[in-house]
XYZ file of N, CA and C in Angstrom:
849
model
N -24.070 -30.209 218.452
C -22.844 -29.482 218.782
C -22.635 -28.371 217.756
N -22.257 -27.204 218.252
C -22.010 -26.096 217.349
C -20.686 -26.301 216.628
N -20.534 -25.792 215.399
C -19.265 -25.909 214.683
C -18.165 -25.132 215.381
N -16.910 -25.601 215.219
C -15.750 -24.922 215.820
C -15.020 -24.154 214.727
N -15.278 -22.870 214.647
C -14.616 -22.052 213.638
C -13.312 -21.518 214.236
N -12.201 -21.733 213.548
C -10.934 -21.216 214.033
C -10.112 -20.739 212.853
N -9.201 -19.758 213.065
C -8.351 -19.319 211.965
C -7.451 -20.451 211.506
N -7.575 -20.827 210.251
C -6.762 -21.916 209.726
C -5.677 -21.420 208.779
N -5.813 -20.212 208.290
C -4.799 -19.652 207.397
C -4.595 -18.197 207.774
N -3.347 -17.795 207.950
C -3.031 -16.403 208.220
C -2.035 -15.967 207.155
N -2.413 -14.980 206.335
C -1.602 -14.605 205.177
C -1.383 -13.103 205.157
N -0.141 -12.682 205.142
C 0.195 -11.282 204.902
C 0.415 -11.079 203.411
N 0.196 -9.846 202.959
C 0.466 -9.561 201.552
C 1.948 -9.781 201.264
N 2.278 -10.046 200.002
C 3.640 -10.416 199.633
C 4.651 -9.373 200.079
N 4.337 -8.103 199.886
C 5.281 -7.054 200.262
C 5.544 -7.074 201.760
N 4.520 -7.330 202.540
C 4.694 -7.332 203.988
C 5.418 -8.582 204.447
N 5.227 -9.700 203.755
C 5.979 -10.910 204.088
C 7.481 -10.656 203.970
N 7.872 -9.954 202.924
C 9.275 -9.657 202.731
C 9.799 -8.717 203.805
N 8.911 -7.880 204.331
C 9.347 -6.890 205.305
C 9.506 -7.473 206.693
N 8.699 -8.483 207.055
C 8.695 -8.901 208.452
C 9.199 -10.322 208.659
N 9.702 -11.019 207.630
C 10.307 -12.322 207.827
C 9.304 -13.438 207.942
N 9.764 -14.635 208.383
C 8.892 -15.812 208.424
C 7.727 -15.620 209.381
N 6.620 -16.249 209.037
C 5.441 -16.189 209.882
C 5.487 -17.271 210.947
N 4.993 -16.998 212.158
C 4.807 -18.071 213.120
C 3.639 -18.946 212.688
N 3.463 -20.069 213.373
C 2.325 -20.928 213.064
C 1.039 -20.182 213.329
N 0.028 -20.418 212.524
C -1.257 -19.739 212.759
C -1.770 -20.005 214.154
N -2.282 -18.998 214.771
C -2.816 -19.103 216.133
C -4.180 -19.773 216.093
N -4.377 -20.787 216.897
C -5.644 -21.500 216.941
C -6.229 -21.341 218.335
N -7.113 -20.349 218.529
C -7.636 -20.086 219.874
C -8.566 -21.192 220.337
N -8.595 -21.360 221.640
C -9.527 -22.316 222.216
C -10.931 -21.752 222.138
N -11.891 -22.575 221.755
C -13.270 -22.146 221.641
C -13.997 -22.451 222.930
N -14.707 -21.488 223.464
C -15.473 -21.700 224.680
C -16.718 -22.518 224.391
N -17.329 -23.026 225.440
C -18.580 -23.736 225.275
C -19.654 -22.789 224.772
N -20.697 -23.358 224.175
C -21.706 -22.571 223.477
C -22.350 -21.518 224.378
N -22.724 -21.894 225.614
C -23.429 -20.931 226.449
C -22.533 -19.775 226.834
N -21.236 -20.041 227.075
C -20.326 -18.959 227.408
C -20.121 -18.027 226.219
N -20.001 -18.602 225.024
C -19.732 -17.779 223.847
C -20.912 -16.892 223.506
N -22.116 -17.362 223.763
C -23.291 -16.581 223.365
C -23.589 -15.456 224.345
N -23.381 -15.707 225.636
C -23.768 -14.693 226.615
C -22.579 -13.805 226.956
N -21.494 -14.378 227.486
C -20.274 -13.626 227.715
C -20.432 -12.513 228.726
N -19.336 -11.838 229.083
C -19.392 -10.762 230.056
C -19.991 -9.506 229.443
N -20.636 -8.666 230.236
C -21.214 -7.442 229.705
C -20.135 -6.466 229.280
N -20.407 -5.683 228.235
C -19.451 -4.678 227.787
C -20.020 -3.275 227.947
N -21.143 -3.144 228.594
C -21.731 -1.832 228.819
C -22.673 -1.937 230.001
N -23.174 -0.797 230.516
C -24.197 -0.864 231.556
C -25.438 -1.591 231.042
N -26.331 -1.935 231.965
C -27.563 -2.609 231.585
C -28.316 -1.809 230.525
N -28.769 -2.511 229.494
C -29.534 -1.888 228.421
C -31.005 -2.210 228.636
N -31.830 -1.193 228.731
C -33.265 -1.367 228.870
C -33.897 -1.180 227.497
N -34.577 -2.213 227.000
C -35.244 -2.134 225.698
C -36.745 -2.079 225.940
N -37.391 -1.090 225.375
C -38.822 -0.891 225.575
C -39.602 -1.228 224.298
N -40.899 -1.547 224.440
C -41.717 -1.818 223.250
C -41.707 -0.632 222.291
N -41.823 -0.927 221.008
C -41.781 0.128 219.987
C -43.130 0.844 219.946
N -43.099 2.150 220.136
C -44.332 2.942 220.151
C -44.969 2.987 218.767
N -46.279 3.145 218.741
C -47.087 3.285 217.518
C -47.231 1.997 216.723
N -46.846 0.862 217.297
C -47.125 -0.439 216.697
C -48.226 -1.116 217.505
N -48.955 -2.074 216.904
C -49.912 -2.848 217.700
C -49.206 -3.433 218.914
N -49.870 -3.477 220.071
C -49.197 -3.884 221.318
C -48.418 -5.183 221.220
N -49.024 -6.209 220.580
C -48.322 -7.491 220.520
C -47.089 -7.418 219.620
N -47.147 -6.609 218.553
C -45.992 -6.455 217.669
C -44.925 -5.598 218.338
N -45.335 -4.592 219.086
C -44.388 -3.754 219.815
C -43.568 -4.591 220.787
N -44.226 -5.510 221.485
C -43.537 -6.371 222.443
C -42.675 -7.399 221.718
N -43.212 -7.948 220.618
C -42.450 -8.922 219.834
C -41.155 -8.314 219.323
N -41.225 -7.097 218.778
C -40.031 -6.428 218.256
C -39.043 -6.153 219.382
N -39.553 -5.705 220.512
C -38.678 -5.474 221.672
C -37.957 -6.751 222.080
N -38.699 -7.852 222.166
C -38.119 -9.098 222.656
C -37.071 -9.657 221.693
N -37.325 -9.544 220.382
C -36.350 -10.035 219.407
C -35.075 -9.188 219.467
N -35.229 -7.862 219.542
C -34.067 -6.987 219.646
C -33.292 -7.282 220.927
N -34.002 -7.463 222.038
C -33.338 -7.762 223.310
C -32.545 -9.064 223.215
N -33.126 -10.074 222.573
C -32.437 -11.358 222.439
C -31.169 -11.230 221.607
N -31.215 -10.431 220.555
C -30.028 -10.227 219.716
C -28.929 -9.535 220.511
N -29.281 -8.529 221.289
C -28.293 -7.808 222.089
C -27.691 -8.710 223.158
N -28.508 -9.583 223.746
C -27.988 -10.544 224.726
C -26.995 -11.482 224.057
N -27.329 -11.945 222.855
C -26.434 -12.836 222.123
C -25.096 -12.171 221.810
N -25.072 -10.832 221.788
C -23.842 -10.101 221.510
C -23.094 -9.724 222.789
N -23.528 -10.280 223.934
C -22.781 -10.105 225.171
C -23.223 -8.965 226.049
N -24.341 -8.324 225.724
C -24.817 -7.207 226.537
C -25.747 -7.697 227.645
N -25.820 -6.922 228.707
C -26.764 -7.179 229.784
C -28.025 -6.389 229.482
N -29.126 -7.091 229.239
C -30.348 -6.459 228.739
C -31.496 -6.699 229.710
N -32.330 -5.669 229.868
C -33.498 -5.721 230.748
C -34.688 -5.175 229.956
N -35.837 -5.802 230.086
C -37.052 -5.262 229.469
C -37.970 -4.666 230.529
N -37.416 -4.445 231.718
C -38.179 -3.838 232.802
C -37.794 -2.398 233.023
N -37.666 -2.031 234.301
C -37.425 -0.633 234.654
C -35.958 -0.244 234.572
N -35.037 -1.228 234.705
C -33.620 -0.901 234.703
C -33.186 -0.288 236.018
N -32.064 0.443 235.988
C -31.545 1.080 237.196
C -30.887 2.401 236.830
N -30.231 3.019 237.793
C -29.696 4.367 237.585
C -28.549 4.384 236.570
N -27.919 3.228 236.315
C -26.806 3.176 235.360
C -27.247 2.692 233.976
N -28.525 2.499 233.792
C -29.012 1.913 232.541
C -28.937 2.879 231.364
N -28.865 2.280 230.183
C -29.110 3.001 228.948
C -30.438 2.496 228.405
N -31.267 3.402 227.974
C -32.643 3.077 227.608
C -32.804 3.203 226.105
N -33.296 2.131 225.474
C -33.532 2.100 224.029
C -35.033 2.145 223.789
N -35.464 3.172 223.056
C -36.879 3.344 222.729
C -37.021 3.569 221.234
N -37.995 2.908 220.624
C -38.258 3.102 219.206
C -39.670 3.634 218.989
N -39.822 4.444 217.959
C -41.143 4.983 217.606
C -41.368 4.781 216.116
N -42.404 4.016 215.779
C -42.726 3.717 214.387
C -43.439 4.904 213.755
N -42.969 5.308 212.548
C -43.544 6.467 211.874
C -43.883 6.160 210.426
N -44.371 4.974 210.132
C -44.829 4.636 208.797
C -43.736 4.170 207.869
N -42.741 5.019 207.602
C -41.659 4.627 206.707
C -40.338 4.478 207.447
N -40.388 4.552 208.786
C -39.156 4.447 209.570
C -39.488 4.151 211.027
N -38.496 3.601 211.716
C -38.510 3.576 213.185
C -37.410 4.523 213.630
N -37.766 5.459 214.468
C -36.763 6.359 215.041
C -36.371 5.801 216.405
N -35.109 5.405 216.532
C -34.597 4.851 217.783
C -33.943 5.946 218.597
N -34.297 6.012 219.861
C -33.695 6.991 220.767
C -33.003 6.238 221.894
N -31.747 6.611 222.155
C -30.991 6.029 223.267
C -30.775 7.116 224.307
N -31.122 6.795 225.547
C -30.994 7.754 226.646
C -30.179 7.138 227.770
N -29.505 7.981 228.508
C -28.821 7.589 229.728
C -29.751 7.864 230.900
N -29.890 6.903 231.811
C -30.836 7.064 232.914
C -30.511 8.273 233.773
N -29.243 8.699 233.802
C -28.862 9.832 234.643
C -28.820 11.148 233.881
N -28.295 11.111 232.647
C -28.053 12.373 231.940
C -29.071 12.683 230.856
N -29.942 11.721 230.514
C -30.972 11.983 229.520
C -30.580 11.527 228.127
N -31.200 12.094 227.066
C -30.999 11.625 225.688
C -29.542 11.685 225.249
N -29.110 10.615 224.551
C -27.764 10.563 223.997
C -27.778 10.770 222.485
N -28.711 10.089 221.806
C -28.703 10.137 220.350
C -29.988 9.528 219.817
N -30.399 9.972 218.637
C -31.541 9.391 217.937
C -31.093 8.986 216.539
N -31.532 7.804 216.097
C -31.148 7.281 214.787
C -32.389 6.759 214.071
N -32.632 7.192 212.825
C -33.757 6.633 212.056
C -33.365 5.336 211.369
N -34.292 4.407 211.306
C -34.116 3.160 210.570
C -35.230 3.066 209.539
N -34.865 3.138 208.265
C -35.856 3.148 207.212
C -36.481 1.758 207.037
N -37.767 1.744 206.727
C -38.507 0.494 206.601
C -38.390 -0.146 205.225
N -38.017 0.621 204.199
C -37.874 0.093 202.832
C -39.106 -0.673 202.374
N -40.285 -0.099 202.638
C -41.525 -0.710 202.184
C -42.033 -1.856 203.034
N -41.429 -2.086 204.197
C -41.823 -3.211 205.038
C -42.736 -2.808 206.185
N -43.183 -1.543 206.220
C -43.994 -1.061 207.328
C -45.261 -1.874 207.543
N -45.982 -2.166 206.461
C -47.237 -2.920 206.591
C -46.988 -4.323 207.120
N -45.900 -4.965 206.653
C -45.576 -6.304 207.136
C -45.162 -6.277 208.606
N -44.508 -5.209 209.005
C -44.148 -5.084 210.420
C -45.401 -4.942 211.275
N -46.317 -4.084 210.857
C -47.567 -3.898 211.607
C -48.312 -5.225 211.727
N -48.245 -6.048 210.664
C -48.927 -7.339 210.685
C -48.204 -8.373 211.543
N -46.993 -8.045 211.984
C -46.247 -8.958 212.838
C -45.563 -10.092 212.105
N -45.233 -9.904 210.816
C -44.540 -10.937 210.050
C -43.223 -11.275 210.767
N -43.028 -12.535 211.203
C -41.836 -12.872 211.995
C -40.520 -12.599 211.274
N -40.477 -12.869 209.965
C -39.236 -12.627 209.220
C -38.908 -11.145 209.160
N -39.938 -10.319 208.989
C -39.715 -8.871 208.930
C -39.295 -8.348 210.300
N -39.962 -8.827 211.350
C -39.585 -8.413 212.708
C -38.129 -8.773 212.982
N -37.728 -9.998 212.613
C -36.355 -10.432 212.847
C -35.365 -9.583 212.060
N -35.651 -9.324 210.770
C -34.746 -8.537 209.937
C -34.600 -7.112 210.469
N -35.713 -6.513 210.854
C -35.671 -5.142 211.370
C -34.912 -5.085 212.681
N -35.102 -6.094 213.537
C -34.385 -6.122 214.813
C -32.881 -6.293 214.601
N -32.484 -7.136 213.622
C -31.061 -7.312 213.319
C -30.444 -5.985 212.867
N -31.128 -5.295 211.972
C -30.606 -4.022 211.478
C -30.563 -2.978 212.587
N -31.569 -2.998 213.457
C -31.602 -2.047 214.575
C -30.424 -2.284 215.508
N -30.116 -3.552 215.776
C -28.992 -3.862 216.658
C -27.689 -3.320 216.083
N -27.485 -3.500 214.770
C -26.270 -2.989 214.135
C -26.210 -1.465 214.219
N -27.359 -0.818 214.089
C -27.427 0.639 214.152
C -27.149 1.147 215.566
N -27.620 0.399 216.569
C -27.587 0.882 217.948
C -26.306 0.527 218.698
N -25.610 -0.523 218.277
C -24.457 -0.993 219.034
C -23.407 0.083 219.309
N -23.035 0.936 218.331
C -22.023 1.951 218.649
C -22.470 2.936 219.724
N -23.788 3.041 219.963
C -24.293 3.976 220.959
C -24.420 3.307 222.322
N -24.978 2.102 222.335
C -25.268 1.464 223.622
C -24.089 0.688 224.188
N -23.108 0.346 223.360
C -21.896 -0.312 223.840
C -20.713 0.524 223.399
N -20.340 1.548 224.159
C -19.300 2.486 223.724
C -18.004 1.777 223.366
N -17.370 2.231 222.313
C -16.134 1.604 221.848
C -14.958 2.058 222.695
N -13.897 1.229 222.681
C -12.660 1.611 223.336
C -12.031 2.779 222.558
N -11.458 3.730 223.262
C -10.910 4.900 222.578
C -9.407 5.064 222.760
N -8.809 4.382 223.732
C -7.396 4.599 224.001
C -6.552 3.425 223.560
N -5.220 3.625 223.560
C -4.310 2.528 223.326
C -3.885 2.351 221.885
N -4.780 2.516 220.939
C -4.443 2.332 219.545
C -4.201 0.874 219.208
N -3.680 0.634 218.001
C -3.376 -0.698 217.511
C -1.863 -0.893 217.481
N -1.389 -2.141 217.456
C 0.057 -2.359 217.359
C 0.655 -1.626 216.163
N 1.627 -0.775 216.428
C 2.277 -0.025 215.369
C 1.498 1.148 214.828
N 0.294 1.388 215.364
C -0.553 2.487 214.885
C -1.181 3.191 216.087
N -0.420 4.007 216.823
C -0.996 4.720 217.975
C -2.197 5.553 217.539
N -3.291 5.389 218.236
C -4.502 6.113 217.880
C -5.344 5.424 216.829
N -4.819 4.366 216.210
C -5.575 3.660 215.188
C -6.647 2.764 215.790
N -7.675 2.493 214.993
C -8.784 1.648 215.424
C -9.129 0.671 214.315
N -9.918 -0.328 214.647
C -10.418 -1.273 213.657
C -11.846 -0.906 213.285
N -12.125 -0.917 212.001
C -13.462 -0.629 211.482
C -13.945 -1.887 210.764
N -15.009 -2.493 211.265
C -15.540 -3.717 210.667
C -16.592 -3.329 209.633
N -16.316 -3.653 208.384
C -17.199 -3.262 207.287
C -18.367 -4.241 207.154
N -19.481 -3.784 206.588
C -20.582 -4.711 206.281
C -20.115 -5.793 205.316
N -20.770 -6.944 205.367
C -20.429 -8.062 204.475
C -21.494 -8.171 203.380
N -21.052 -8.093 202.149
C -21.978 -8.178 201.017
C -22.134 -9.626 200.568
N -23.313 -9.948 200.033
C -23.599 -11.247 199.421
C -23.268 -12.417 200.341
N -23.684 -12.306 201.602
C -23.465 -13.385 202.565
C -24.742 -14.203 202.717
N -24.625 -15.473 203.041
C -25.827 -16.304 203.202
C -26.604 -15.939 204.465
N -27.910 -16.231 204.437
C -28.741 -15.949 205.607
C -28.626 -14.496 206.031
N -28.528 -14.280 207.350
C -28.339 -12.905 207.841
C -26.911 -12.684 208.330
N -25.959 -13.461 207.777
C -24.557 -13.313 208.168
C -24.018 -11.923 207.867
N -24.502 -11.299 206.792
C -24.016 -9.968 206.438
C -24.295 -8.937 207.501
N -25.368 -9.127 208.271
C -25.702 -8.203 209.352
C -25.072 -8.638 210.669
N -25.130 -9.951 210.960
C -24.728 -10.414 212.288
C -23.224 -10.562 212.469
N -22.506 -11.030 211.443
C -21.074 -11.257 211.621
C -20.303 -9.967 211.936
N -20.500 -8.856 211.189
C -19.796 -7.623 211.556
C -20.149 -7.141 212.961
N -21.426 -7.259 213.332
C -21.842 -6.871 214.678
C -21.149 -7.739 215.721
N -21.131 -9.049 215.505
C -20.515 -9.961 216.469
C -19.015 -9.719 216.581
N -18.351 -9.459 215.452
C -16.906 -9.212 215.505
C -16.609 -7.902 216.222
N -17.414 -6.881 215.986
C -17.219 -5.612 216.690
C -17.295 -5.815 218.199
N -18.293 -6.567 218.651
C -18.445 -6.830 220.079
C -17.260 -7.635 220.614
N -16.839 -8.665 219.867
C -15.723 -9.496 220.313
C -14.427 -8.687 220.412
N -14.207 -7.773 219.478
C -13.018 -6.910 219.541
C -13.077 -5.988 220.749
N -14.258 -5.460 221.039
C -14.423 -4.620 222.225
C -14.118 -5.397 223.493
N -14.617 -6.632 223.565
C -14.389 -7.447 224.749
C -12.913 -7.786 224.914
N -12.167 -7.779 223.813
C -10.731 -8.007 223.869
C -9.957 -6.705 224.072
N -10.660 -5.616 224.363
C -10.067 -4.292 224.639
C -9.329 -3.721 223.438
N -9.777 -4.059 222.239
C -9.226 -3.453 221.035
C -10.090 -2.262 220.632
N -9.467 -1.158 220.200
C -10.248 0.021 219.814
C -10.946 -0.197 218.477
N -12.238 0.063 218.433
C -13.013 -0.090 217.209
C -13.816 1.167 216.946
N -14.274 1.314 215.713
C -15.061 2.479 215.329
C -16.023 2.063 214.231
N -16.990 2.922 213.960
C -17.950 2.650 212.887
C -17.375 3.072 211.540
N -17.952 2.544 210.470
C -17.508 2.889 209.124
C -17.640 4.389 208.893
N -18.719 4.967 209.402
C -18.970 6.400 209.196
C -17.922 7.272 209.893
N -17.261 6.732 210.916
C -16.329 7.510 211.725
C -14.876 7.162 211.410
N -14.617 6.506 210.283
C -13.269 6.032 209.967
C -12.305 7.193 209.778
N -11.086 7.034 210.345
C -10.044 8.058 210.266
C -8.822 7.508 209.533
N -7.865 8.376 209.141
C -6.710 7.922 208.350
C -5.855 6.865 209.038
N -5.805 6.834 210.368
C -4.984 5.853 211.073
C -5.700 4.529 211.306
N -6.970 4.446 210.944
C -7.746 3.236 211.201
C -7.463 2.166 210.151
N -7.759 0.931 210.503
C -7.685 -0.195 209.576
C -9.075 -0.790 209.415
N -9.400 -1.176 208.189
C -10.722 -1.759 207.919
C -10.619 -3.278 207.878
N -11.594 -3.940 208.469
C -11.685 -5.398 208.434
C -12.877 -5.756 207.541
N -12.588 -6.388 206.410
C -13.614 -6.720 205.421
C -13.807 -8.234 205.404
N -15.024 -8.677 205.663
C -15.310 -10.100 205.722
C -15.977 -10.620 204.468
N -15.719 -11.885 204.149
C -16.436 -12.588 203.092
C -16.802 -13.984 203.614
N -17.892 -14.518 203.090
C -18.351 -15.854 203.485
C -18.547 -16.690 202.226
N -17.953 -17.896 202.200
C -18.115 -18.793 201.065
C -18.668 -20.133 201.563
N -19.717 -20.597 200.922
C -20.290 -21.904 201.225
C -19.963 -22.867 200.089
N -19.467 -24.044 200.450
C -19.139 -25.037 199.445
C -20.364 -25.811 198.986
N -20.166 -26.639 197.991
C -21.246 -27.474 197.466
C -21.569 -28.585 198.461
N -22.836 -28.759 198.826
C -23.187 -29.830 199.775
C -22.774 -31.199 199.246
N -22.290 -32.031 200.164
C -21.886 -33.385 199.813
C -22.092 -34.289 201.021
N -22.844 -35.352 200.831
C -23.109 -36.328 201.897
C -23.704 -35.653 203.129
N -24.546 -34.648 202.900
C -25.214 -33.978 203.997
C -24.399 -32.923 204.703
N -23.164 -32.681 204.240
C -22.290 -31.684 204.857
C -21.928 -30.599 203.850
N -21.430 -29.500 204.377
C -21.091 -28.350 203.530
C -19.929 -27.604 204.169
N -18.931 -27.254 203.372
C -17.794 -26.490 203.868
C -18.144 -25.008 203.881
N -17.817 -24.328 204.977
C -18.003 -22.879 205.054
C -16.674 -22.245 205.423
N -16.306 -21.198 204.698
C -15.049 -20.486 204.933
C -15.366 -19.005 205.118
N -14.895 -18.445 206.224
C -15.035 -17.016 206.504
C -13.645 -16.392 206.423
N -13.490 -15.371 205.608
C -12.209 -14.683 205.448
C -12.332 -13.260 205.979
N -11.349 -12.844 206.763
C -11.279 -11.461 207.257
C -10.034 -10.812 206.667
N -10.227 -9.773 205.873
C -9.147 -9.069 205.171
C -8.916 -7.733 205.865
N -7.713 -7.536 206.418
C -7.357 -6.269 207.067
C -6.769 -5.341 206.017
N -7.389 -4.186 205.850
C -6.992 -3.254 204.790
C -6.616 -1.894 205.367
N -5.729 -1.200 204.659
C -5.425 0.179 205.045
C -6.540 1.096 204.523
N -6.521 2.379 204.889
C -7.612 3.276 204.468
C -7.783 3.388 202.963
N -6.735 3.059 202.188
C -6.834 3.114 200.728
C -7.368 1.808 200.131
N -7.682 0.836 200.989
C -8.222 -0.427 200.504
C -7.181 -1.465 200.152
N -5.898 -1.208 200.456
C -4.836 -2.180 200.171
C -4.822 -3.258 201.239
N -4.832 -4.504 200.824
C -4.830 -5.612 201.773
C -3.483 -5.716 202.472
N -3.518 -5.736 203.806
C -2.311 -5.900 204.611
C -2.154 -7.329 205.110
N -3.191 -8.101 205.070
C -3.130 -9.482 205.515
C -4.526 -10.040 205.732
N -4.631 -11.352 205.795
C -5.933 -12.004 205.936
C -5.837 -13.163 206.920
N -6.958 -13.483 207.541
C -7.093 -14.767 208.211
C -8.324 -15.462 207.629
N -8.288 -16.775 207.645
C -9.431 -17.558 207.186
C -9.867 -18.516 208.287
N -11.172 -18.695 208.396
C -11.758 -19.650 209.324
C -12.612 -20.621 208.530
N -12.626 -21.869 208.929
C -13.437 -22.809 208.181
C -13.870 -24.003 209.001
N -14.913 -24.645 208.546
C -15.407 -25.860 209.173
C -16.434 -26.497 208.250
N -16.768 -27.752 208.543
C -17.864 -28.417 207.859
C -19.094 -28.355 208.759
N -20.217 -28.020 208.153
C -21.474 -27.913 208.889
C -22.532 -28.732 208.151
N -23.656 -28.923 208.800
C -24.759 -29.610 208.144
C -25.215 -28.792 206.940
N -25.379 -29.434 205.807
C -25.738 -28.739 204.568
C -27.023 -27.934 204.764
N -26.976 -26.660 204.377
C -28.136 -25.780 204.463
C -28.360 -25.165 205.809
N -27.568 -25.541 206.833
C -27.823 -25.038 208.188
C -27.499 -23.558 208.348
N -26.715 -22.994 207.423
C -26.345 -21.581 207.516
C -27.051 -20.733 206.463
N -28.094 -21.271 205.855
C -28.864 -20.491 204.882
C -29.814 -19.519 205.556
N -30.072 -19.708 206.845
C -31.012 -18.860 207.578
C -30.319 -18.054 208.661
N -30.862 -18.058 209.879
C -30.307 -17.227 210.955
C -28.901 -17.670 211.376
N -28.047 -16.686 211.650
C -26.693 -16.916 212.167
C -26.589 -16.481 213.628
N -27.705 -16.381 214.318
C -27.724 -15.820 215.670
C -26.797 -16.568 216.612
N -26.761 -17.888 216.535
C -25.923 -18.658 217.446
C -24.485 -18.772 216.964
N -24.292 -18.950 215.663
C -22.944 -19.229 215.179
C -22.097 -17.966 215.029
N -22.699 -16.794 214.766
C -21.909 -15.574 214.533
C -21.009 -15.226 215.720
N -21.489 -15.266 216.977
C -20.575 -14.962 218.091
C -19.425 -15.952 218.209
N -19.659 -17.231 217.865
C -18.591 -18.223 217.924
C -17.508 -17.915 216.897
N -17.924 -17.577 215.683
C -16.966 -17.237 214.637
C -16.174 -15.992 215.031
N -16.871 -14.983 215.525
C -16.216 -13.721 215.882
C -15.218 -13.909 217.007
N -15.617 -14.656 218.021
C -14.715 -14.871 219.157
C -13.453 -15.595 218.727
N -13.612 -16.588 217.861
C -12.451 -17.331 217.381
C -11.569 -16.476 216.487
N -12.151 -15.514 215.774
C -11.386 -14.685 214.834
C -10.471 -13.701 215.533
N -10.838 -13.273 216.745
C -10.100 -12.188 217.401
C -8.631 -12.541 217.590
N -8.336 -13.754 218.081
C -6.947 -14.126 218.328
C -6.125 -14.091 217.042
N -6.707 -14.584 215.943
C -5.999 -14.544 214.672
C -5.764 -13.133 214.178
N -6.745 -12.256 214.385
C -6.587 -10.867 213.975
C -5.499 -10.172 214.800
N -5.471 -10.435 216.091
C -4.424 -9.844 216.935
C -3.056 -10.319 216.472
N -2.927 -11.616 216.210
C -1.670 -12.171 215.710
C -1.258 -11.470 214.421
N -2.211 -11.246 213.535
C -1.926 -10.588 212.262
C -1.495 -9.139 212.479
N -2.173 -8.422 213.354
C -1.851 -7.013 213.589
C -0.407 -6.835 214.055
N 0.083 -7.766 214.871
C 1.463 -7.656 215.360
C 2.481 -7.946 214.275
N 2.056 -8.524 213.153
C 2.987 -8.815 212.072
C 2.978 -7.762 210.971
N 2.058 -6.826 211.034
C 2.037 -5.754 210.048
C 3.055 -4.697 210.459
N 4.060 -4.402 209.637
C 5.076 -3.421 210.004
C 4.465 -2.053 210.322
N 5.067 -1.342 211.258
C 4.605 -0.010 211.612
C 4.580 0.890 210.393
N 3.534 1.688 210.293
C 3.426 2.625 209.190
C 2.750 2.068 207.963
N 2.497 0.750 207.940
C 1.821 0.161 206.771
C 0.336 0.365 206.890
């Protein structure tokens, strides 16, 4: 059974507590079953992922398949075949020290190209090292998501017309949580029709969501894990936080977070929405 991560603590900064009065009880959203949480409804047209050019054929297909699986886990409808007239097409070309990813619309043509630096891992990628393929695919998914799953642009945030949420990368997280959790939360916010944007596109009316992950000391085969989401203004001042926690099998989160990240993100959305409605306008 997968762990049930839910917001267990919702805290506004002291100044905001004084401004908005007593807090309601923390919102505890219902967690969907594992298969629903991992696949979920599509948030964009079908995404066609093609083998990466200039790699050995088996590695090109392996990289494509791992990337496709990650995108499916984030709720996208993915095809490794021909696609259809509404598809967005993802193509990568290996160039020694980088993969250049190109996203095209089946009807209108090229949308954008983004380079992904190899950081000295090119030879290991060519050799088909599974860990390198997985790491590169995770980073590619984070790079490509703002292009292939367009963000909501209208409506704004409670008390901030035109404002959006920007999910920041997570530093010093176990396993690949630093890459997957921000990606999963971005997708979950989109599915909840909340406006989101990339860090590079942050504007003065936007709010940043900064995550941290803490693992407790293993005991009797179990380990406590706490995920904190801190909502900050553009100057970095904390406006409020939610925390999620659960006990998991010791060491189970030291590696891939592919299955658990969407569950954590989906559970976090309700708590974040609750928090946003308690932040006074203009803060």
